[in-house]
Every structure is written in structure tokens, then in C-alpha cells.
XYZ file of C-alpha atoms in Angstrom:
129
model
C -35.842 88.300 24.081
C -32.934 85.913 25.058
C -30.669 86.895 27.527
C -27.307 85.476 28.617
C -25.060 85.599 32.032
C -21.355 85.663 31.525
C -18.970 83.012 32.082
C -17.349 84.322 35.600
C -18.174 82.419 38.283
C -19.890 84.595 41.416
C -18.304 84.573 44.653
C -18.966 85.493 48.252
C -17.643 89.181 47.457
C -18.129 89.707 44.237
C -22.096 91.181 42.657
C -24.579 88.690 40.582
C -24.008 88.345 37.398
C -25.472 90.823 34.696
C -28.154 89.390 32.294
C -27.489 90.661 28.820
C -31.034 90.780 26.639
C -31.004 89.719 23.140
C -33.892 90.371 20.833
C -34.657 87.064 18.985
C -35.647 89.248 16.100
C -31.862 90.073 15.518
C -30.449 86.575 15.916
C -30.793 83.603 13.024
C -34.347 82.496 12.911
C -34.658 79.957 10.776
C -38.186 78.381 9.860
C -39.379 81.589 8.051
C -40.155 81.029 4.354
C -41.314 84.161 3.929
C -39.914 87.993 5.565
C -43.142 89.778 4.316
C -45.148 88.978 6.719
C -47.893 90.598 8.988
C -45.630 89.951 11.715
C -42.476 88.876 12.505
C -43.163 85.034 13.760
C -45.718 84.238 11.049
C -45.534 82.045 9.276
C -46.968 83.544 5.777
C -46.861 85.849 3.896
C -49.533 89.185 4.436
C -50.572 88.707 0.809
C -51.889 85.097 1.175
C -55.050 86.384 4.190
C -57.875 85.830 2.228
C -56.252 83.630 -0.475
C -55.511 80.301 2.123
C -59.121 79.087 4.339
C -59.325 80.777 7.645
C -57.799 77.789 9.480
C -54.867 77.859 7.518
C -54.427 81.739 8.099
C -54.998 81.208 11.428
C -52.449 78.771 12.233
C -50.462 80.092 10.612
C -50.482 82.726 12.553
C -48.000 80.490 15.241
C -44.415 80.491 15.372
C -44.764 76.142 15.539
C -41.393 75.125 13.940
C -39.343 78.584 14.054
C -35.860 78.168 15.446
C -33.465 81.102 17.182
C -30.093 79.989 16.255
C -27.182 81.763 18.213
C -23.920 80.613 20.033
C -23.005 81.609 23.260
C -20.461 80.953 26.103
C -22.845 81.430 28.688
C -23.300 79.591 31.691
C -27.043 80.215 32.458
C -29.281 81.598 29.396
C -32.569 82.777 29.893
C -35.726 83.317 27.853
C -38.948 85.822 28.103
C -42.083 85.708 25.460
C -44.910 86.925 24.961
C -48.362 85.214 24.130
C -50.361 86.283 21.187
C -53.652 84.526 22.196
C -54.877 83.567 25.471
C -54.690 80.016 24.634
C -52.204 78.522 27.066
C -52.986 74.774 25.578
C -55.081 72.871 23.805
C -57.576 69.660 23.957
C -54.813 67.988 22.088
C -51.792 69.502 23.403
C -49.904 70.824 25.999
C -48.945 74.614 27.133
C -45.574 73.284 26.660
C -46.359 72.607 22.949
C -49.006 75.241 22.172
C -47.267 78.286 24.268
C -43.909 77.138 25.318
C -40.212 77.566 24.420
C -37.490 74.158 23.932
C -34.192 74.480 24.319
C -31.280 72.455 21.888
C -28.026 72.109 22.801
C -25.296 71.430 19.947
C -22.555 69.584 21.605
C -19.555 67.837 19.795
C -21.710 67.263 16.549
C -25.059 66.330 18.499
C -28.195 68.443 19.273
C -29.225 67.586 22.855
C -33.021 68.519 24.759
C -31.917 70.788 27.633
C -35.254 71.693 28.723
C -38.935 73.207 27.945
C -40.078 76.293 29.717
C -43.763 76.860 29.572
C -46.766 79.624 30.070
C -48.896 79.067 33.259
C -50.612 82.711 32.825
C -50.463 85.255 30.193
C -48.077 87.062 32.623
C -44.722 87.559 30.527
C -42.431 84.681 31.166
C -38.882 84.617 32.080
C -37.216 80.835 32.223
C -33.825 80.380 33.151
C -32.024 76.941 32.145
């Protein structure tokens, strides 16, 4: 889930900006090769189970390589996500790579890394940039 906070600044007398949440599945998701997956963020079609090695099938259930593209005029962006596995990190990869989220912005035609959100527990996480 992604959210945006409106473009107006908060003043001492105004109410705080309200987050508008958007389900990322309703936005442009890039990097999916198939639409007939078991779960939305899987990377192989459901029919591949039993055809590919078990290790490959397990990796196909990770969302690595997928991206959600959107345009916004928000002054702040939040993300909230839920993990499918209890594994927050691996021996060769930190939690930011296994269970985290990266945010990139495109400004004047160039991509820039803005920040990362990483999990510290299995509880749903909300990250604000």
C-alpha cells in the first residue's frame, strides 16, 4: 500500500494532512512476466509449480525485481507492506534486501535513490519518506 500527503503545508491552525492510501496492485507494477500467478506479486505463473525445481519455485514467490511506478505531487510518501515469510534477512543478504522497500524518484529525467524501509519485526510496517 502506498499513500500520499497533499501538497499544502500544515500551519498551526490547520489540521494535519490526511494520508490517501492506494493499493499498489491498482497502480503500474513492472517486472511481472505473467498475470496468471498464484499470488499477485509472484514472479512465475501458477502452472510452473512442479515443473521448475522446488528452490526456483520458492524464489519465484519473492517480489524481488518488481517495481511500482506512479506519479504524484505529494509532499510525503508512505509505504506499508506485509511479509509472506518469517525470514527478515539471510546470511548473505541484509533485511533491507530480503524484506525491505526502496523508493526512487525521477527528477529531470534522472533516477535518484530517496530511501529505504526495512523490517525489524513481522508486524506490518509503515515507512514515511
